[in-house]
Coordinates of C-alpha atoms and ligand atoms in Angstrom, one line a residue:
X3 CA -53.6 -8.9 104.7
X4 CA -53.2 -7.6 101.2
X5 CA -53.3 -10.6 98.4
X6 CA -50.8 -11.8 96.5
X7 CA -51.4 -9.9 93.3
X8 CA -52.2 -6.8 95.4
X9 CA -48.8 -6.6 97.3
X10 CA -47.1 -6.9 93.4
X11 CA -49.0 -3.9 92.5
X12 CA -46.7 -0.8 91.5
X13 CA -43.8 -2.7 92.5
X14 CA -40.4 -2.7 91.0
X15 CA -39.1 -6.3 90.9
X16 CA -35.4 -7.5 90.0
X17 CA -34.5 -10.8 88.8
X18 CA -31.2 -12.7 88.1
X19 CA -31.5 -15.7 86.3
X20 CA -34.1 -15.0 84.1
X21 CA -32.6 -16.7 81.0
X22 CA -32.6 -19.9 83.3
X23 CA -34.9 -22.7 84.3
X24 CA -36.5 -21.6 87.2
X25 CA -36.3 -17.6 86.1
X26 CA -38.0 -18.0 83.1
X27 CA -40.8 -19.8 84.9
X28 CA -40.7 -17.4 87.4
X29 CA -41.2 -14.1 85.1
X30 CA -44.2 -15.8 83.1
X31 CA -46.1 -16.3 86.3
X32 CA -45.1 -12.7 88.2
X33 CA -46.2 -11.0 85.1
X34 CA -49.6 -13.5 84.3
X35 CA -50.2 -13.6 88.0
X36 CA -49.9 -9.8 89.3
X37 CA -50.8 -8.1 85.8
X38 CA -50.4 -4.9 87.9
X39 CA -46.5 -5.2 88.6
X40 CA -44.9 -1.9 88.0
X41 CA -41.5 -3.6 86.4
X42 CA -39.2 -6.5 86.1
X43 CA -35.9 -5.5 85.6
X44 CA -33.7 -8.6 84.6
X45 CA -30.2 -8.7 84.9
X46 CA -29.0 -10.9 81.9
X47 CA -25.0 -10.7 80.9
X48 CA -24.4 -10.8 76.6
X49 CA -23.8 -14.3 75.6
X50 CA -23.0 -16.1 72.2
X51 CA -23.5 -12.7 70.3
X52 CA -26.7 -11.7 71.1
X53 CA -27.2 -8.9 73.5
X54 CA -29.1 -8.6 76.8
X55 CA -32.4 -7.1 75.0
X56 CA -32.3 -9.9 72.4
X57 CA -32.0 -12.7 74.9
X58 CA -34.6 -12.1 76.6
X59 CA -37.1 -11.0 73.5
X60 CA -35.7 -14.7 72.6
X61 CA -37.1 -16.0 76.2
X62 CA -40.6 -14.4 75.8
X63 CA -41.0 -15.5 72.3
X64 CA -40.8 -18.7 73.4
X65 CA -43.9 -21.3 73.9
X66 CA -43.3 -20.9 77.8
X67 CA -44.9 -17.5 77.3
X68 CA -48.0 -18.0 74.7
X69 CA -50.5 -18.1 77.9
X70 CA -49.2 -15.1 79.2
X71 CA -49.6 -13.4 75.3
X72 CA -52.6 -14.4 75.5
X73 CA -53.9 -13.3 78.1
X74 CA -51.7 -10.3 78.3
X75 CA -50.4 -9.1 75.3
X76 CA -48.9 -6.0 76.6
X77 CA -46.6 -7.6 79.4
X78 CA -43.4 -7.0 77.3
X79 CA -43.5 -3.4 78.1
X80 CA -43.0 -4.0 81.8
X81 CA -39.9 -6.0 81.1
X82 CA -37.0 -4.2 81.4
X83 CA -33.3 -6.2 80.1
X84 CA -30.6 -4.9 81.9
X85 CA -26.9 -5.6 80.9
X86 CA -25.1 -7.5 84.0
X87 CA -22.1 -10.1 84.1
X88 CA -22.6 -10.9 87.2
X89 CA -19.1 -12.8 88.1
X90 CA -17.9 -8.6 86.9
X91 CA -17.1 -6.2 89.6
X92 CA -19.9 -4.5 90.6
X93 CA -21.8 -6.9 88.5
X94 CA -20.8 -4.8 85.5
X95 CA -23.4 -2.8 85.7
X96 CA -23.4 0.9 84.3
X97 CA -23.9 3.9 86.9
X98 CA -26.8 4.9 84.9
X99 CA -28.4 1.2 85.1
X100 CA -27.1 1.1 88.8
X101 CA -28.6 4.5 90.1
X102 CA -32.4 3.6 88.3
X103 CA -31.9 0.0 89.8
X104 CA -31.1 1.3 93.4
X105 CA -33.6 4.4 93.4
X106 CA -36.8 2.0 92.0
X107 CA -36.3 -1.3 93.3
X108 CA -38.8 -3.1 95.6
X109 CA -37.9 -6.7 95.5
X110 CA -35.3 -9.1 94.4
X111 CA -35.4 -12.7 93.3
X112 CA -31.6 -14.2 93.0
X113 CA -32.1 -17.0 91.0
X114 CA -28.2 -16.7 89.0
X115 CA -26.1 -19.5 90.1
X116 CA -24.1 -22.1 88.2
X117 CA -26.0 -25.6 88.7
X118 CA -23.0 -27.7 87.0
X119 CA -22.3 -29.9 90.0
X120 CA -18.6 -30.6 88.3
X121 CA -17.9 -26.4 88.6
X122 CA -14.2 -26.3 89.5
X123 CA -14.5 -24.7 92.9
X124 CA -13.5 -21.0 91.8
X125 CA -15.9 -20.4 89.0
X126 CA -18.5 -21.9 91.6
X127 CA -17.7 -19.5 94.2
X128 CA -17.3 -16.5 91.9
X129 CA -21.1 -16.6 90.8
X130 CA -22.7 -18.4 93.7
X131 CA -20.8 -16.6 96.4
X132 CA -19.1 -13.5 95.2
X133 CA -21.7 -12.5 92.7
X134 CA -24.6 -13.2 95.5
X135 CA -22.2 -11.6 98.0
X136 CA -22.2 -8.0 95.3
X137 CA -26.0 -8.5 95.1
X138 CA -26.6 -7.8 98.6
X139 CA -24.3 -4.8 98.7
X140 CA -26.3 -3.4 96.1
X141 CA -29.3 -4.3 97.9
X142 CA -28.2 -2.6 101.0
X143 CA -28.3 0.5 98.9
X144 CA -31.7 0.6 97.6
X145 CA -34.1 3.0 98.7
X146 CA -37.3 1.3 98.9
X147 CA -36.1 -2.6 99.0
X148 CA -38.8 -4.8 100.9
X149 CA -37.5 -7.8 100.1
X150 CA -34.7 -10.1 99.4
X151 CA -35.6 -13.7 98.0
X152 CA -32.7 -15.9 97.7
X153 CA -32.8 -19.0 95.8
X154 CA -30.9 -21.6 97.2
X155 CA -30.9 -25.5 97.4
X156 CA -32.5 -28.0 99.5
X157 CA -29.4 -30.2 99.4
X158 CA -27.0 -26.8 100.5
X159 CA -26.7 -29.1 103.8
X160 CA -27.1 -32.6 102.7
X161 CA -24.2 -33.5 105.1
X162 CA -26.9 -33.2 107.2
X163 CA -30.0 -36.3 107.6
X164 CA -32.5 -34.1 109.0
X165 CA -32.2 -30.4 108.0
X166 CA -34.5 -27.7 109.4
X167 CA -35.6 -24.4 107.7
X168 CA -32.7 -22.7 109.2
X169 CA -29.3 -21.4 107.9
X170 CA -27.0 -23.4 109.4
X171 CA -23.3 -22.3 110.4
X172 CA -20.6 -22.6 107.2
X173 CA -18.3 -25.5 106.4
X174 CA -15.7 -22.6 106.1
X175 CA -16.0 -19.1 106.5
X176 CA -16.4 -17.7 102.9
X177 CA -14.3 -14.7 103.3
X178 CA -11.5 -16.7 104.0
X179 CA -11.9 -19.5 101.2
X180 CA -12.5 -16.0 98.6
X181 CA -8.7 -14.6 100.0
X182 CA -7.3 -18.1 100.0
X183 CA -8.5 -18.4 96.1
X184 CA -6.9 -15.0 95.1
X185 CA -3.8 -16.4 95.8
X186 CA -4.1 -19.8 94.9
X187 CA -3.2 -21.6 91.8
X188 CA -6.0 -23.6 89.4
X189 CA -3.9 -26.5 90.3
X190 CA -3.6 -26.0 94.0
X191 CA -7.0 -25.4 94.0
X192 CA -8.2 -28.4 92.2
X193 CA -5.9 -30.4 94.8
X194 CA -7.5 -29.0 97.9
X195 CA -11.2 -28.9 96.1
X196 CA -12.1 -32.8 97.7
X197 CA -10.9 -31.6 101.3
X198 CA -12.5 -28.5 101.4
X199 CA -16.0 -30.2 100.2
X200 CA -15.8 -32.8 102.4
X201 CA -18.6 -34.9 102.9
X202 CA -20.6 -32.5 100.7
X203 CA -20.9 -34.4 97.2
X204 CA -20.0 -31.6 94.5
X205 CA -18.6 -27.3 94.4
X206 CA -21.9 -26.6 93.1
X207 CA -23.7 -27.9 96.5
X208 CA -20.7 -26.3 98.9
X209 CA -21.0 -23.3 96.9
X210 CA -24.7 -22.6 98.1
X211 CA -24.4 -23.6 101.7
X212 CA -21.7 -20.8 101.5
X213 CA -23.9 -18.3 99.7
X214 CA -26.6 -18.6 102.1
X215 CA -24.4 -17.6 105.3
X216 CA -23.5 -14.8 103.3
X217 CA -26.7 -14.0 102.9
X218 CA -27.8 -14.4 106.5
X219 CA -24.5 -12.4 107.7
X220 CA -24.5 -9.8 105.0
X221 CA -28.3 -9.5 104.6
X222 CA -28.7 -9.2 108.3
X223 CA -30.2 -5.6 107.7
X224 CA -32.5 -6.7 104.7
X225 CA -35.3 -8.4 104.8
X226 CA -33.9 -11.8 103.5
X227 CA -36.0 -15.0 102.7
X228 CA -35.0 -18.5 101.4
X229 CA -36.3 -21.0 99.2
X230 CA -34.7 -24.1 99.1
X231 CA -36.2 -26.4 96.1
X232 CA -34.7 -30.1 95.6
X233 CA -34.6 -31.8 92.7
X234 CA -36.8 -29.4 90.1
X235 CA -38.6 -31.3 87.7
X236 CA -41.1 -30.2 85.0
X237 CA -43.9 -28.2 85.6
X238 CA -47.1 -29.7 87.4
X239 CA -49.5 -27.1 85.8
X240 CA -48.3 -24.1 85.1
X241 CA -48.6 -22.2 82.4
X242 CA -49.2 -26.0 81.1
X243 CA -48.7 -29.2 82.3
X244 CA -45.2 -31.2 81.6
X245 CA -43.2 -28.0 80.5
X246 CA -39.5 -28.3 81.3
X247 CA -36.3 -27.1 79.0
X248 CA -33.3 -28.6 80.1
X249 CA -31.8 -31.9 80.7
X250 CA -30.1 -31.5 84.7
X251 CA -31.5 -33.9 86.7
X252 CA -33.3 -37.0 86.5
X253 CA -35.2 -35.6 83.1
X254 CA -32.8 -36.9 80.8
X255 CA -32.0 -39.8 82.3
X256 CA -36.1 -40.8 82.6
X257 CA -35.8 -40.1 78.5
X258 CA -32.6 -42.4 78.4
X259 CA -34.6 -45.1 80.2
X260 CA -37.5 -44.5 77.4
X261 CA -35.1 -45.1 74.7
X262 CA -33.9 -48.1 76.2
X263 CA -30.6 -46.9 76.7
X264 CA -30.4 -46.3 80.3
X265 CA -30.6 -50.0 82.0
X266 CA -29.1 -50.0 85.0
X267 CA -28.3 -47.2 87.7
X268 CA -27.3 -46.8 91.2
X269 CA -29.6 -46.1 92.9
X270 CA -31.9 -47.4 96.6
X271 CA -35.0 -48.5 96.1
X272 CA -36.0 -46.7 99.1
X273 CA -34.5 -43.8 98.9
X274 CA -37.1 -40.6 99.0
X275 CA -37.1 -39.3 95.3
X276 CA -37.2 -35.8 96.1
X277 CA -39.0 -34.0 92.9
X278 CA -40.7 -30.5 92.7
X279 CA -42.6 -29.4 89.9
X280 CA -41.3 -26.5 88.9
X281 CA -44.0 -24.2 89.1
X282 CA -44.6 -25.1 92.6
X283 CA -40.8 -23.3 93.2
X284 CA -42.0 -20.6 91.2
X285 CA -45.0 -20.3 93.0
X286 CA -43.9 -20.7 97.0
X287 CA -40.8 -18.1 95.7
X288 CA -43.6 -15.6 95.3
X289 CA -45.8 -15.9 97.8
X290 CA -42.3 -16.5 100.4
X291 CA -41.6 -12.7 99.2
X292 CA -45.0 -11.7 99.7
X293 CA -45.2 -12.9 103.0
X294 CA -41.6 -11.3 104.1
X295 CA -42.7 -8.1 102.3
X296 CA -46.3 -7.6 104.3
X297 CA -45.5 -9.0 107.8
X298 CA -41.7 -8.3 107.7
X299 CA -40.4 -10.9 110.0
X300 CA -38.0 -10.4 112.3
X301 CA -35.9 -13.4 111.4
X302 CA -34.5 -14.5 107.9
X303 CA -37.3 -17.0 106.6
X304 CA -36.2 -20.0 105.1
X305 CA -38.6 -22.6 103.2
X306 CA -37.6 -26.1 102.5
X307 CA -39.7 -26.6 99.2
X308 CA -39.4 -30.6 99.4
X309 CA -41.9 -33.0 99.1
X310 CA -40.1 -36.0 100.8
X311 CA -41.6 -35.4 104.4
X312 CA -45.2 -34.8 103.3
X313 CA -45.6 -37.1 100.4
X314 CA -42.7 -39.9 100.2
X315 CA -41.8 -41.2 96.8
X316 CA -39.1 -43.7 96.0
X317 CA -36.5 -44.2 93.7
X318 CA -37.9 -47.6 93.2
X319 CA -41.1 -46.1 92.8
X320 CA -40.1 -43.5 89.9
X321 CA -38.7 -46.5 87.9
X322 CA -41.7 -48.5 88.5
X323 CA -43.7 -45.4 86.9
X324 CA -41.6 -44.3 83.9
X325 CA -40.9 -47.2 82.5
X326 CA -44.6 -48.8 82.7
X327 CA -45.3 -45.5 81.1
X328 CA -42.8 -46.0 78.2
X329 CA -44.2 -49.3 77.5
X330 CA -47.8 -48.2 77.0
X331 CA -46.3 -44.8 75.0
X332 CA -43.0 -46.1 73.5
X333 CA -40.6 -43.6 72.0
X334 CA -40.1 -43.7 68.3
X335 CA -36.8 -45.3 67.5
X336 CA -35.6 -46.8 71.0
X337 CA -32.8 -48.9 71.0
X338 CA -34.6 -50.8 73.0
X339 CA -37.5 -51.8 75.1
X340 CA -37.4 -50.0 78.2
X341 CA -36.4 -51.6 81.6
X342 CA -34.2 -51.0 83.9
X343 CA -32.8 -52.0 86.8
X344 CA -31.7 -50.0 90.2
X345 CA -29.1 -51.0 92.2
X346 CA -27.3 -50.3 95.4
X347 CA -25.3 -53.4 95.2
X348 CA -21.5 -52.5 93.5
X349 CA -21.0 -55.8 92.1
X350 CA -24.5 -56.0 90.3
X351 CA -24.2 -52.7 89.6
X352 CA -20.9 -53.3 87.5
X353 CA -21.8 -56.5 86.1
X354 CA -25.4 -54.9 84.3
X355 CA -23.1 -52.2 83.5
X356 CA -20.9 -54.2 81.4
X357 CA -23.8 -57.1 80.2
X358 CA -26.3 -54.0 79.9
X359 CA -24.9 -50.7 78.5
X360 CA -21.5 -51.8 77.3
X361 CA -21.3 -54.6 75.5
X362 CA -24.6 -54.4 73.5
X363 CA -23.5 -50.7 72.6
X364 CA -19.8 -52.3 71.7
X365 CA -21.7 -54.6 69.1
X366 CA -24.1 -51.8 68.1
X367 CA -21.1 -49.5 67.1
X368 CA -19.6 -52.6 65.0
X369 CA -23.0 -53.2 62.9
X370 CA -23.3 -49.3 62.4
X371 CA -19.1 -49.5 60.7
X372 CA -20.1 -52.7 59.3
X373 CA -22.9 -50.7 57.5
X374 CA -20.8 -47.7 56.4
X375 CA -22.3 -45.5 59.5
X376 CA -20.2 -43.9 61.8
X377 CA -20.1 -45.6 65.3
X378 CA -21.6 -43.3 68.2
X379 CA -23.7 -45.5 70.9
X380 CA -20.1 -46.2 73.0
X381 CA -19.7 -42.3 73.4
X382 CA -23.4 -41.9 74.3
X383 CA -23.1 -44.7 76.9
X384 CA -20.2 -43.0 77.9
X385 CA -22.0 -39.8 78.5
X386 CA -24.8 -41.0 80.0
X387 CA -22.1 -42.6 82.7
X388 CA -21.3 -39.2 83.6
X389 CA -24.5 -37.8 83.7
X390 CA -25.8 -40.8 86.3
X391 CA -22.7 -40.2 88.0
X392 CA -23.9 -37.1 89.7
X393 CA -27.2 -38.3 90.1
X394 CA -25.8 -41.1 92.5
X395 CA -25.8 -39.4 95.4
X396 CA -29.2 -37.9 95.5
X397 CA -30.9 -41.4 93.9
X398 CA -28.7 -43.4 96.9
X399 CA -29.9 -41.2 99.9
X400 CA -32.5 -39.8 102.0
X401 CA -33.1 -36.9 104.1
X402 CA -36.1 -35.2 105.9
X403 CA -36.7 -31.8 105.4
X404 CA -38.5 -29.5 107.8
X405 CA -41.2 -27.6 106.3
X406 CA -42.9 -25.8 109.1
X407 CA -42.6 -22.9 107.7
X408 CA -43.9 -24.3 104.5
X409 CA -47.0 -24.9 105.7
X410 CA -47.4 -22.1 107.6
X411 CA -47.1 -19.9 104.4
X412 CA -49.7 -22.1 102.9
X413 CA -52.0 -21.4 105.9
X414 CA -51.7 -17.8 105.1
X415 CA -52.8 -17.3 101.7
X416 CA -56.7 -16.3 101.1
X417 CA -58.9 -18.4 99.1
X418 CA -58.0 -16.9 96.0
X419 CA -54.3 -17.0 96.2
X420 CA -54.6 -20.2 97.2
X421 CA -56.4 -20.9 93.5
X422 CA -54.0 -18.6 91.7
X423 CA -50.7 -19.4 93.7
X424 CA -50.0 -22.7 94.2
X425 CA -47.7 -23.3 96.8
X426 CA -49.3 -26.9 98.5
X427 CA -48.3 -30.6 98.8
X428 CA -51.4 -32.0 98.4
X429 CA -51.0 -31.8 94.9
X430 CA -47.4 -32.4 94.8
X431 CA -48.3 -36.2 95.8
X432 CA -50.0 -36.4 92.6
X433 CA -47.5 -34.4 90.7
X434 CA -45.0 -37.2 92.2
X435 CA -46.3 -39.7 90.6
X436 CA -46.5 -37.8 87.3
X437 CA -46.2 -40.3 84.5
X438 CA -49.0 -42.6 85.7
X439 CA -51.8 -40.9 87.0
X440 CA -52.0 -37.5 85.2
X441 CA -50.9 -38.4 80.9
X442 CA -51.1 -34.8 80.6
X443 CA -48.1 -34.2 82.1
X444 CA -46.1 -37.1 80.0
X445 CA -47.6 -35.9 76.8
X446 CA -46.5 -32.3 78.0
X447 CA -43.3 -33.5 79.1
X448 CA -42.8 -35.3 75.5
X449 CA -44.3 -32.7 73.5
X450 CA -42.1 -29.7 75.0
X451 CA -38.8 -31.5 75.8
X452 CA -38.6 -33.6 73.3
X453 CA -40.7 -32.7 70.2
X454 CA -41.8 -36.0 69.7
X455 CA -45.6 -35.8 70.1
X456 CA -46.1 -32.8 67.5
X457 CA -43.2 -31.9 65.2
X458 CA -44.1 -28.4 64.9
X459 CA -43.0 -27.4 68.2
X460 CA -39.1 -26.9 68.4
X461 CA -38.6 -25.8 72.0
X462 CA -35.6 -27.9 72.0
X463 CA -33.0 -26.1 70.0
X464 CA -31.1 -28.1 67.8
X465 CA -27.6 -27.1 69.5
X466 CA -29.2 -28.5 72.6
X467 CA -30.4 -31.7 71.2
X468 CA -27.1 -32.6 69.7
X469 CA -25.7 -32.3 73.4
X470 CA -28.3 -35.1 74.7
X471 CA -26.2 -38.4 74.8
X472 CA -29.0 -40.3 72.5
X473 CA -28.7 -37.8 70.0
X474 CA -25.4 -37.9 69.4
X475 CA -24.0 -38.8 65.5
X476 CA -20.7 -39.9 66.6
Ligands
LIG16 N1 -32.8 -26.8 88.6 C1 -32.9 -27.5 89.8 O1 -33.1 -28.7 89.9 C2 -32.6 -26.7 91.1 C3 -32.8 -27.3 92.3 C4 -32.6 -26.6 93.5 C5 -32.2 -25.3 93.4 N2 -32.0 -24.7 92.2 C6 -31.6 -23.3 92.2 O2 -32.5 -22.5 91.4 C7 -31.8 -21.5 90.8 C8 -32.0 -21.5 89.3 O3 -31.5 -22.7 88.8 P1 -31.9 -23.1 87.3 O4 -32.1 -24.6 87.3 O5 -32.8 -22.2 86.7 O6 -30.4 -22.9 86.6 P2 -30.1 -22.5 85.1 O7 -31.2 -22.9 84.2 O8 -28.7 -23.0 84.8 O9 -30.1 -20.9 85.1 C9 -29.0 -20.2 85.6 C10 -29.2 -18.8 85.4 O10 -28.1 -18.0 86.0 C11 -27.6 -17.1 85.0 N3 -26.2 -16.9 85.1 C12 -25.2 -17.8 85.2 N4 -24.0 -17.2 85.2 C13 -24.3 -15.9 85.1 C14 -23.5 -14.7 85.1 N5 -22.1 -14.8 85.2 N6 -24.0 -13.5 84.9 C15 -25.4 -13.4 84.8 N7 -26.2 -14.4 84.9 C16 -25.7 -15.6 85.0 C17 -27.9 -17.9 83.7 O11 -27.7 -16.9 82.6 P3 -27.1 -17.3 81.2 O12 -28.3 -17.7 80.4 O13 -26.5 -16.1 80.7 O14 -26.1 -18.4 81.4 C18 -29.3 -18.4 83.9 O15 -30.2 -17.4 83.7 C19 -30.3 -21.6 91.2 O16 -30.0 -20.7 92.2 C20 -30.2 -23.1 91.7 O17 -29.2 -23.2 92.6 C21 -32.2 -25.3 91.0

């Protein structure tokens, strides 16, 4: 069987998302990895003024790509920014970007989707479903497509306790929720939004469950594969350790907990913290498409990238770990020393809320007015309510992921893929209990998210920063 950086050779790759998390991630190592890729073309929408080309110079100017600069310099040329709103009919493309994209491409990675788990329920189904939905008809028409890599969720059936790498029939049948929607008012729709969700815990979640049946139905004559991450966290090595951008998830609420904001969440002790380093996504999403593109299976192959089954973790665990790590490296200017305390109990839960996070920001905010400083530490509590609001769910619960299929990729890769492309758990054990064992990967995780360790490094815009709750000036 071909390698891994031989089956990317000459081919044409498209990619949504690549302003994202994960997309980003994913271009670096495509382009590092399989130096001999034809093309990427990304399919990036204009945002805040700045036009496709210029977000995406923005992206490869960025630290996340000095390796690959490095290494090799010329990889811009292969990169080719191509205007798309993808919630647009047709995805907004032109005819002209359309006819080159259909004639030359070889394989897709959809990484797009909204990840805001409070989406009201049509936005969420315009991009995750409907824009997914025109991807695949476009795919259908390309010449020389081998493969179609969706990227979905490992939580798209959390209704479910054990979910196997299958697709698994709809909570509703998208075509009719789409019609329903056309007709619908926003009100009517946020009304019926908790019903039609059910036991599913947020639009964002329903939404991909949906997209992948319409993947599996609509896809039927593509060769379709699946990658199902859970909770991505920073990277584990890749391009370097720690690297990470963004604030969904558990990230920003580790750095609340560092600050000595965060003291108190609900959360299980027990419950299987479900983290994946982000290059490890990155990395099974390639060699997945690899695999579908040289053996061409006869069913849709879908990968639950989890660690839970192989390599259990636990809430209580993760806690243990980042806050011993906080003592021994404490933040400059925390509010206080680090410690908190998990909780699945509702009374304790609201009685450290109050004793914990309320009242000693309440008396914070009157010594800042008392000092001619504007109060802020109430609104930052009450933001970092919101954000462990979502988190709830994932932090109270457990489920067991399948990963047959998994380890049967793993089993296929030669020696040197094996080096290069990292797609194993072994590791991810280690990665799992990142704060304690491997200080790289805090000092990474500091230096790139937070630009504490050297000051020279912004990563972190300063728009973004002002959006973290601790940063806030009131
Ligand atoms: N992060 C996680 O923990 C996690 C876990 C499991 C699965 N996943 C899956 O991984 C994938 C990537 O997630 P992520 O964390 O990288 O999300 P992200 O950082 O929010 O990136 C989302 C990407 O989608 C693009 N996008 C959004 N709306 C668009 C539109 N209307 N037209 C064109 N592009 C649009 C964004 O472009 P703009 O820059 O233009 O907004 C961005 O590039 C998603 O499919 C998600 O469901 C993520």
């Amino acid at each position: 069987m071909v390698s891994i950086p031989e089956y990317y050779e000459g081919k044409n790759v498209l990619l949504t998302g690549a302003t994202g998390f994960l997309g980003k991630v994913l271009l670096e190592k495509l382009l590092r990895s399989c130096p001999k890729v034809n093309s990427v073309y990304v399919l990036v929408r204009q945002k805040a003024g700045q036009t496709p080309q210029q977000r995406v110079e923005e992206v490869i100017s960025g630290k996340l790509f000095d390796r690959l600069r490095d290494e090799n310099p010329d990889f811009r040329e292969k990169i080719i920014a191509v205007n798309s709103e993808l919630t647009q009919p047709k995805l907004a493309l032109s005819e002209e970007d359309k006819e080159i994209i259909i004639e030359s491409t070889n394989i897709i990675f959809h990484c797009a989707a909204t990840v805001r788990f409070n989406e009201n329920l049509r936005d969420a189904v315009q991009l995750n479903v409907i824009a997914t939905r025109q991807l695949i008809l476009l795919a259908q028409q390309m010449k020389n497509l081998e493969v179609f890599m969706h990227v979905s969720t490992a939580y798209a059936y959390c209704n479910r306790k054990h979910i196997d790498e299958v697709v698994y029939p709809p909570p509703v049948d998208p075509k009719k929720l789409i019609d329903s929607l056309e007709w619908m008012d926003d009100g009517l729709v946020n009304d019926i939004t908790p019903k039609l969700i059910g036991d599913r815990p947020n639009t964002y979640i329903y939404t991909k469950a949906l997209a992948e049946y319409v993947v599996q139905q609509e896809g039927a004559k593509l060769n379709v594969a699946i990658v199902r991450p859970s909770i991505v966290g920073a990277s584990w090595k890749e391009p370097f350790p720690g690297w990470i951008d963004n604030f969904n998830g558990p990230s920003g609420l580790f750095i609340a907990a560092g600050k000595g904001i965060l003291r108190t969440m609900r959360a299980s002790n027990n419950a299987l913290a479900d983290l994946v380093p982000v290059d490890v996504v990155v990395n099974m999403s390639l060699a997945a498409a690899w695999y579908s593109g040289v053996n061409r299976p006869r069913n849709i192959m879908v990968y639950n990238c989890t660690t839970g089954s192989t390599n259990p973790f636990h809430w209580g665990e993760v806690e243990y770990h980042v806050i011993s790590t906080f003592k021994r490296n404490p933040l400059e200017q925390a509010f206080r020393r680090p410690n908190v305390n998990l909780t699945s109990n509702h009374l304790l839960y609201h009685y450290w809320i109050a004793v914990s996070h309320k009242a000693p920001a309440f008396l914070y905010d009157i010594y800042l007015r008392m000092t001619g400083r504007s109060p802020r530490m109430m609104k930052t509590i009450t933001r970092l309510h919101k954000a462990m609001v979502f988190l709830e769910y994932f932090t109270s619960n457990s489920w067991v992921w399948n990963t047959d299929n998994v380890n049967m990729l793993m089993n296929q890769l030669n020696p040197e893929d094996k080096k290069a492309i990292q797609v194993g758990f072994s590791f991810v054990k280690i990665t799992a209990k990142l704060f304690s064992p491997h200080p790289e990967l805090f000092q990474g995780f500091l230096l790139f998210v937070l630009n504490i360790t050297y000051n020279t490094y912004t990563f972190i815009q300063d728009e973004e920063r002002k959006g973290l709750p601790w940063q806030s000036s009131g």
